[in-house]
Amino acid sequence: MTAARDTWTIASAADAARARARLARLLADAGVPALDRARFLSALGVRLRRALDAGGAELAVTAGPDGRLGIALGGPEPWRHTLVCPGPPPGPREAPLAEALLSADEDTAAVLTSLSETEELLRLHREELHQTNQGVLALHAELEAAALAQRDLLDAERAARAEAENARRLLTFLANASAVLHASLDHEDILRRLPELLVPEYARHVDVWLVDDERTPPGDRAAATVTAARTGRPQHAGPRPGGLPGVDDLPASALSPDRPLLCLPLGARSVQGVLTLAAPGERFDPDTTVMLVELARRAGIALENARQYEQHRDVAEALQRAQLTKLPTVPGLDLAARYLPATHGLNIGGDWYDAFSQPDGSVLAVIGDVTGHGLRAAVIMGQLRTALRAYAVEGNGPARILTLLHRMLRHQQPELYATCAIARFTPGEPEVVWAAAGHPPAVARGPRGQVRVLDAKPGIMLGVPLPYEYEEHTVELPAGSVLALYTDGLVERRAAGIDVGIDRLARAMQVLGAAELAELDTAADALLKPMLHDSEHDDDICLLLCRTTSG
């Protein structure tokens, strides 16, 4: 089948109208949709008007066997268009202009209906898009709120971690500072350590005022310091209120008008003094202030403990010194003694020495050591010394005296023990009678420098809960001999056993020169020097030297 072709001459507006009407009829008969017809005919009308303006043209319509309809418009601006018809296009037929006009209205109505449907569809899509946009905006708002909440949580977590770390740091400092303060029993040392601990991190300057210190009257102190001492409450004095927990606010101090002061009472049960701190910066931190208040309380307790310790030490020292009586001067015997308190601890123990004459003219040299330190040890030492003299006046020998002391201590002071050594010198006799109760052995030096340790087995310590009878021993000490009685503090050290110390004492006695032996006090000092070369000893030391002479 060949294609059918029609050609129309367009020379006037009527020609153009008839051609448009015929094509409208043709497309309608071929089943072309109204929307497509309207689009095509609108475009054709524009082309035809231009062709007329250019002087006319020929319009060719070709119907193909495949349902395609080709339109070609000649003229200065050629135009071609192809339509695909749902059905085979019929041949062109005449269409009256009135009918064509009405058909055009039908096409326009169809286009408008399609346009309305499209607009409704667009409205629906627009509404859907608006709802979607609202949902997206709401989602964005939720996401932003979640992000803000997460950021707030992170900030809160960081703040909590920083607060916890600061609390840990403050508690660690408080524990370490408390340990330093309570490790000392010297109140001057405690007062010296406080500024070292607090400056410069917690205070620019530190002042400690003890309420019983008469060297600095209250008038020379800040008003807040005096108020803290009077009321027992922490005080803050600064150009602006501090608002610190548990601290009263006062106006700025005339002594520090620009920098805040924090005045903290020292002590818990009673106010020992006031710790005044100048702020390290513009203000005091509240958390740090809580720590400083507690540190001041603990420092006051440490000062109170130190004062009580010093009072006990002074009383014990006075008691012990009172018991260390002056050595007697007797013919045929020279005596020299040394007493050194321990360099650590309470410094007062139960060490003592004594020497006195008996009714028969003999002389008893005594050295002893009560276990423990402090006032109780000094008191028991005094009781033993008094009882020993009483038993000696009755004419008892060294062994019998120790037996009686042992019995007394067992019954009157249970769980308290002592060691003791007694040597009896009789004028005109070279023999010395001695007895010991758990005491380190005496060391004897002969006239020619020979040294021996009197290491006969001593009896048990005084006060051990067992009945015991002590034995006496005899040693020859001709004129010019020296007998050293001592307590264990002289020979015992933590780093070495007591036997090492005894050997060192024996060597020190052996190397004593004639000049040192000529004056027994000089010999005592010469013996102490090598024995205390480290200058540190944990126990009291007593040394009693007895030198026999010819008369």
XYZ file of C-alpha atoms in Angstrom:
551
model
C 0.000 0.000 0.000
C 1.356 3.391 -1.003
C 1.064 6.541 0.993
C -1.760 8.970 0.187
C -0.799 12.576 -0.277
C -2.859 15.752 -0.487
C -1.547 19.233 -1.168
C -3.358 22.450 -0.321
C -2.512 25.979 -1.368
C -2.622 28.502 1.443
C -3.002 31.914 -0.051
C -5.524 33.572 2.290
C -6.835 33.424 5.803
C -9.842 31.482 4.529
C -7.502 28.901 2.989
C -5.668 28.642 6.254
C -8.930 28.262 8.209
C -10.266 25.572 5.861
C -6.951 23.698 5.992
C -6.936 23.820 9.764
C -10.564 22.662 9.909
C -9.931 19.765 7.525
C -6.868 18.611 9.519
C -8.870 18.888 12.751
C -11.533 16.612 11.239
C -8.869 14.244 9.927
C -7.129 13.929 13.291
C -10.417 13.453 15.096
C -11.428 10.695 12.696
C -8.006 9.044 13.147
C -8.537 8.922 16.912
C -5.757 11.351 17.860
C -6.325 12.452 21.483
C -7.808 15.874 21.937
C -4.780 17.160 23.872
C -2.418 16.107 21.117
C -4.799 17.568 18.493
C -4.946 20.888 20.358
C -1.173 21.089 20.650
C -0.711 20.284 16.958
C -3.428 22.611 15.694
C -2.147 25.484 17.852
C 1.325 25.019 16.426
C -0.109 24.714 12.885
C -2.126 27.932 13.280
C 1.007 29.841 14.264
C 2.897 28.442 11.240
C 0.056 29.203 8.863
C -0.151 32.812 10.072
C 3.559 33.217 9.489
C 3.237 31.635 6.013
C 0.443 34.088 5.096
C 2.550 36.980 6.320
C 5.290 35.714 4.009
C 2.976 35.576 0.989
C 1.485 32.089 1.222
C 2.655 28.503 1.047
C 1.647 24.939 0.217
C 0.541 22.492 2.880
C 1.105 18.803 2.139
C -0.551 16.030 4.162
C 0.784 12.483 3.744
C -0.981 9.462 5.306
C 1.286 6.452 5.629
C 0.224 2.810 5.849
C 1.655 2.529 9.376
C -0.751 5.123 10.792
C 1.705 7.937 10.595
C 0.471 11.283 9.360
C 3.062 13.677 7.996
C 2.411 17.429 7.598
C 4.759 19.636 5.628
C 4.349 23.418 5.211
C 6.477 25.141 2.616
C 7.363 28.785 2.359
C 10.271 30.832 3.637
C 10.141 28.934 6.972
C 9.528 25.281 6.068
C 7.952 23.194 8.860
C 7.451 19.457 9.161
C 5.592 17.468 11.775
C 4.616 13.810 12.133
C 1.727 12.453 14.132
C 1.119 8.836 15.081
C -2.560 8.076 14.763
C -4.180 5.325 16.862
C -6.222 4.278 13.767
C -5.645 4.565 10.047
C -6.191 8.147 9.041
C -9.118 8.502 6.600
C -8.890 10.691 3.639
C -9.306 14.409 4.138
C -12.831 15.710 3.909
C -14.364 19.087 4.012
C -15.405 20.501 7.385
C -17.620 23.585 7.577
C -16.069 26.435 9.462
C -18.898 26.568 11.988
C -18.550 22.896 12.718
C -14.771 23.310 12.878
C -15.187 26.153 15.350
C -17.432 24.041 17.569
C -15.018 21.140 17.326
C -12.237 23.496 18.295
C -14.225 24.406 21.391
C -14.588 20.709 22.184
C -10.821 20.298 21.877
C -10.307 23.364 24.031
C -12.729 21.968 26.601
C -10.863 18.672 26.563
C -7.580 20.521 27.008
C -9.014 22.580 29.835
C -10.378 19.446 31.488
C -6.986 17.785 31.193
C -5.422 20.969 32.484
C -7.778 20.984 35.442
C -6.969 17.366 36.181
C -3.292 18.175 35.910
C -3.714 21.174 38.187
C -5.586 19.012 40.716
C -2.846 16.436 40.486
C -0.258 19.189 40.920
C -2.210 20.470 43.913
C -2.230 17.021 45.419
C 1.471 16.624 44.745
C 2.103 20.100 46.105
C 0.164 19.251 49.264
C 2.047 15.979 49.562
C 5.314 17.808 49.014
C 4.318 20.353 51.670
C 3.519 17.578 54.132
C 6.817 15.927 53.261
C 8.637 19.218 53.760
C 6.907 19.681 57.108
C 7.974 16.174 58.083
C 11.531 16.871 56.957
C 11.555 20.129 58.904
C 10.178 18.350 61.979
C 12.791 15.620 61.566
C 15.509 18.243 61.232
C 14.192 19.947 64.360
C 14.198 16.638 66.221
C 17.708 15.867 64.981
C 18.881 19.314 66.020
C 17.243 18.916 69.429
C 18.845 15.494 69.787
C 22.206 16.959 68.799
C 21.782 19.764 71.346
C 20.740 17.261 74.023
C 23.731 15.077 73.195
C 26.016 18.093 73.333
C 24.529 19.075 76.686
C 25.068 15.530 77.952
C 28.657 15.571 76.750
C 29.220 18.935 78.400
C 27.632 17.629 81.618
C 29.793 14.504 81.455
C 32.935 16.561 80.924
C 31.948 18.845 83.795
C 31.244 15.838 86.043
C 34.593 14.289 85.138
C 36.380 17.562 85.809
C 34.559 17.910 89.131
C 35.395 14.320 90.086
C 39.035 14.804 89.114
C 39.205 18.018 91.126
C 37.634 16.260 94.120
C 40.118 13.393 93.774
C 43.000 15.849 93.600
C 41.797 17.740 96.677
C 41.225 14.548 98.686
C 44.649 13.222 97.718
C 46.282 16.464 98.802
C 44.303 16.456 102.055
C 45.362 12.884 102.842
C 49.028 13.519 102.011
C 49.139 16.831 103.886
C 47.454 15.268 106.933
C 50.004 12.457 106.930
C 52.845 14.990 106.830
C 51.403 17.051 109.686
C 50.566 14.104 111.930
C 53.962 12.502 111.329
C 55.590 15.227 113.423
C 55.285 15.748 117.171
C 57.112 19.063 117.103
C 54.679 21.987 116.900
C 57.364 24.269 115.436
C 57.919 21.739 112.666
C 54.168 21.608 112.000
C 53.979 25.411 111.798
C 56.880 25.393 109.351
C 55.345 22.721 107.136
C 51.948 24.412 106.690
C 53.207 27.198 104.369
C 55.339 24.674 102.479
C 52.232 22.602 101.758
C 49.880 25.441 100.773
C 52.016 27.979 98.891
C 51.679 28.737 95.977
C 48.880 26.430 94.770
C 46.309 27.142 97.465
C 47.508 30.433 98.891
C 49.726 33.305 97.907
C 50.774 33.804 101.503
C 50.167 31.857 104.734
C 50.210 33.142 108.295
C 49.734 30.958 111.368
C 48.772 32.586 114.660
C 48.576 30.568 117.858
C 46.185 32.067 120.373
C 48.620 31.551 123.261
C 51.559 33.090 121.396
C 52.405 36.208 123.362
C 55.033 37.303 120.835
C 52.394 38.673 118.441
C 49.408 40.421 120.090
C 45.947 40.238 118.443
C 46.171 43.910 117.499
C 48.749 43.071 114.871
C 46.423 40.578 113.162
C 43.629 41.015 110.622
C 40.189 41.567 112.157
C 38.920 38.407 110.407
C 41.718 36.393 112.051
C 40.725 37.613 115.517
C 37.046 36.935 114.742
C 37.851 33.387 113.644
C 39.783 32.802 116.883
C 36.960 34.245 119.006
C 34.019 32.508 117.280
C 35.682 29.322 116.112
C 34.113 29.816 112.650
C 35.936 30.295 109.324
C 35.919 33.906 108.101
C 36.298 35.428 104.620
C 37.424 39.038 104.264
C 37.498 40.562 100.783
C 36.309 43.423 98.582
C 33.372 41.201 97.501
C 31.477 38.492 99.418
C 32.979 35.069 98.883
C 29.779 33.042 99.252
C 31.879 30.082 100.449
C 30.222 27.084 102.139
C 30.351 27.263 105.926
C 32.324 30.548 105.901
C 31.181 33.930 107.212
C 31.771 37.029 105.063
C 33.404 40.159 106.456
C 34.518 43.417 104.820
C 37.961 43.571 103.251
C 40.848 43.636 105.694
C 42.838 46.841 106.045
C 45.973 44.675 105.905
C 44.881 43.213 102.543
C 42.280 45.508 100.915
C 42.610 44.123 97.385
C 43.173 40.403 97.971
C 40.665 38.158 99.806
C 41.717 36.510 103.068
C 40.480 33.171 104.366
C 40.866 32.765 108.142
C 40.448 29.187 109.370
C 40.405 28.115 113.033
C 42.980 25.446 113.864
C 41.568 22.592 115.893
C 38.483 20.513 116.530
C 37.754 20.424 120.273
C 39.302 23.823 120.949
C 40.813 26.599 118.840
C 44.600 26.264 118.879
C 45.083 29.207 116.543
C 44.089 30.603 113.163
C 45.430 29.796 109.714
C 45.151 32.904 107.503
C 45.481 32.427 103.740
C 45.782 35.108 101.078
C 43.956 33.998 97.912
C 46.248 32.711 95.140
C 44.030 34.487 92.585
C 41.039 36.798 92.592
C 38.907 34.527 94.775
C 38.819 31.258 96.703
C 37.256 28.224 95.027
C 34.318 26.755 97.048
C 35.464 23.120 96.746
C 39.028 24.059 97.663
C 37.708 26.015 100.651
C 35.951 22.915 102.013
C 39.245 21.023 101.788
C 41.180 23.875 103.456
C 38.688 24.031 106.349
C 39.190 20.301 106.970
C 42.970 20.625 106.658
C 42.948 23.424 109.263
C 40.922 21.201 111.599
C 43.429 18.363 111.201
C 46.377 20.714 111.579
C 44.893 21.917 114.868
C 44.614 18.317 116.065
C 48.245 17.723 115.077
C 49.295 20.841 117.013
C 47.287 19.716 120.040
C 48.891 16.256 119.899
C 52.321 17.838 119.629
C 51.678 20.045 122.652
C 50.425 17.126 124.729
C 53.436 15.085 123.646
C 55.808 17.899 124.594
C 54.106 18.264 127.986
C 54.450 14.531 128.646
C 58.036 14.628 127.470
C 58.906 17.562 129.702
C 57.342 15.906 132.734
C 59.058 12.604 132.011
C 62.388 14.327 131.401
C 62.106 16.232 134.655
C 61.208 13.041 136.497
C 64.023 11.090 134.917
C 66.611 13.803 135.473
C 65.553 13.924 139.118
C 66.252 10.201 139.395
C 69.763 10.506 137.917
C 71.443 11.621 141.112
C 74.955 12.938 141.480
C 77.564 10.190 141.688
C 79.253 9.800 145.078
C 82.962 10.418 145.706
C 84.460 7.435 147.526
C 88.079 6.375 148.101
C 89.391 3.604 145.848
C 86.732 4.126 143.135
C 86.198 6.723 140.403
C 82.792 7.020 138.734
C 81.564 8.717 135.541
C 78.179 8.479 133.861
C 76.441 9.602 130.693
C 72.750 9.651 129.829
C 71.509 10.375 126.267
C 67.785 10.312 125.373
C 66.675 8.662 122.143
C 66.712 10.770 118.988
C 63.307 9.420 117.894
C 59.951 8.928 119.583
C 59.049 10.249 123.002
C 62.768 10.456 123.872
C 62.066 9.409 127.463
C 62.586 5.835 128.518
C 63.193 3.858 131.661
C 67.014 3.827 131.532
C 68.774 4.795 134.738
C 72.044 4.521 136.588
C 72.852 4.880 140.268
C 75.773 4.520 142.664
C 75.682 4.716 146.442
C 77.439 3.441 149.538
C 76.142 0.666 151.772
C 76.350 0.590 155.561
C 79.361 -1.760 155.434
C 81.353 0.755 153.336
C 80.966 -1.027 150.011
C 79.680 0.825 146.947
C 76.903 -0.437 144.661
C 77.012 0.604 140.990
C 73.645 0.038 139.304
C 72.388 0.291 135.745
C 68.872 -0.589 134.579
C 66.334 -0.323 131.791
C 62.522 -0.452 132.082
C 60.724 -1.583 128.929
C 58.765 1.058 127.074
C 58.952 4.819 126.886
C 57.117 7.769 128.288
C 55.920 8.892 131.655
C 54.951 5.432 132.884
C 58.388 3.998 132.159
C 60.017 6.911 133.983
C 57.711 6.429 136.995
C 58.413 2.683 137.210
C 62.121 3.391 136.884
C 61.879 5.717 139.905
C 60.042 3.060 141.891
C 62.666 0.430 141.081
C 65.487 2.795 141.981
C 63.883 3.637 145.336
C 63.122 -0.021 146.130
C 66.661 -1.041 145.159
C 68.174 1.463 147.586
C 65.819 0.284 150.311
C 66.771 -3.355 149.797
C 70.472 -2.395 149.731
C 70.254 -0.531 153.055
C 69.125 -3.790 154.617
C 72.536 -5.274 153.764
C 71.445 -7.428 150.805
C 73.927 -8.325 148.079
C 73.427 -7.821 144.310
C 71.722 -11.180 143.719
C 69.345 -10.839 146.659
C 68.456 -7.273 145.668
C 67.528 -8.431 142.149
C 65.452 -11.297 143.543
C 63.467 -8.886 145.712
C 63.015 -6.439 142.805
C 61.803 -9.277 140.593
C 59.247 -10.310 143.185
C 58.008 -6.725 143.637
C 57.645 -6.089 139.921
C 55.778 -9.361 139.355
C 53.119 -8.507 141.921
C 52.836 -4.725 141.599
C 53.437 -4.118 137.880
C 52.357 -7.172 135.862
C 53.166 -7.092 132.144
C 55.987 -4.619 132.772
C 59.590 -5.796 132.636
C 63.038 -4.408 133.330
C 66.669 -5.364 133.064
C 69.284 -4.494 135.665
C 72.942 -5.093 136.532
C 74.490 -4.462 139.966
C 78.217 -4.432 140.814
C 79.472 -4.193 144.433
C 82.912 -2.669 145.031
C 84.545 -3.208 148.433
C 87.418 -0.813 149.335
C 90.774 -2.623 149.592
C 89.533 -5.750 147.786
C 90.346 -6.418 144.093
C 87.306 -8.634 143.643
C 83.983 -7.227 142.471
C 80.711 -9.088 143.024
C 78.044 -8.615 140.367
C 74.675 -9.972 139.286
C 72.466 -9.269 136.280
C 68.799 -9.659 135.355
C 68.524 -9.964 131.571
C 70.932 -7.058 131.102
C 73.687 -6.752 128.441
C 77.034 -8.001 129.780
C 79.444 -5.582 131.399
C 82.830 -5.000 129.758
C 86.002 -4.900 131.912
C 89.414 -3.421 130.976
C 92.461 -4.447 132.991
C 95.320 -2.140 134.009
C 97.372 -3.315 131.018
C 94.597 -2.799 128.479
C 93.297 -6.353 128.288
C 89.500 -6.365 127.698
C 86.976 -9.061 128.467
C 83.219 -9.313 128.348
C 81.530 -10.582 131.518
C 79.320 -12.921 129.567
C 78.256 -15.247 132.347
C 74.636 -16.172 131.705
C 72.423 -13.457 133.253
C 69.191 -14.185 135.024
C 65.784 -13.574 133.546
C 64.339 -10.086 133.164
C 62.746 -8.528 136.212
C 58.979 -8.973 136.221
C 58.774 -12.113 134.083
C 55.884 -14.137 135.560
C 58.116 -16.875 136.965
C 59.665 -17.279 140.425
C 63.417 -16.873 140.168
C 66.518 -16.620 142.396
C 69.446 -14.673 140.916
C 73.103 -15.711 141.256
C 76.185 -13.655 142.021
C 79.456 -13.704 140.088
C 82.927 -12.505 141.006
C 85.529 -10.770 138.838
C 88.974 -9.422 139.728
C 89.468 -5.737 138.997
C 92.861 -4.653 140.377
C 93.685 -0.971 140.720
C 93.610 0.769 137.338
C 90.851 -1.436 135.952
C 87.699 -0.006 134.348
C 84.265 -1.652 134.379
C 81.670 -0.395 131.861
C 77.983 -0.836 132.696
C 75.561 0.264 129.967
C 72.058 -0.145 128.586
C 71.253 -1.777 125.248
C 70.739 1.577 123.519
C 74.536 1.955 123.392
C 75.232 -1.293 121.514
C 72.011 -2.242 119.684
C 71.078 -0.959 116.235
C 68.404 -2.059 113.808
C 70.924 -2.757 111.057
C 73.086 -5.037 113.234
C 72.716 -7.371 116.204
C 73.664 -6.535 119.764
C 76.777 -8.754 119.647
C 78.307 -6.507 116.987
C 77.769 -3.484 119.227
C 79.302 -5.223 122.253
C 82.388 -6.122 120.215
C 82.664 -2.510 119.068
C 82.444 -1.291 122.687
C 85.174 -3.756 123.706
C 87.472 -2.470 120.956
C 86.727 1.139 121.919
C 87.710 0.398 125.531
C 90.858 -1.364 124.430
C 92.150 1.631 122.491
C 91.598 4.138 125.284
C 94.795 6.116 125.802
C 96.504 7.067 129.038
C 95.361 10.702 128.705
C 91.740 9.606 128.384
C 91.987 7.168 131.283
C 93.507 9.836 133.521
C 90.141 11.614 133.575
C 87.188 9.194 133.626
C 84.744 11.777 132.192
C 87.063 12.141 129.205
C 87.099 8.362 128.828
C 83.261 8.293 128.828
C 83.127 10.835 126.020
C 85.818 8.941 124.111
C 83.765 5.739 124.326
C 80.547 7.397 123.155
C 82.137 8.917 120.069
C 82.788 5.657 118.128
C 79.630 4.061 119.479
C 77.409 6.906 118.198
C 79.141 7.713 114.942
C 75.797 7.596 113.111
C 74.350 10.109 115.633
C 70.947 8.383 115.398
C 69.685 5.946 118.033
C 66.174 4.682 118.673
C 66.614 4.052 122.400
C 67.943 5.856 125.444
C 71.579 5.343 126.366
C 73.093 5.014 129.822
C 76.789 4.480 130.435
C 78.365 4.077 133.893
C 82.167 3.751 134.118
C 83.746 2.453 137.336
C 87.549 2.638 137.730
C 89.315 1.037 140.693
C 92.169 3.002 142.237
C 94.841 2.271 144.833
C 93.254 4.466 147.492
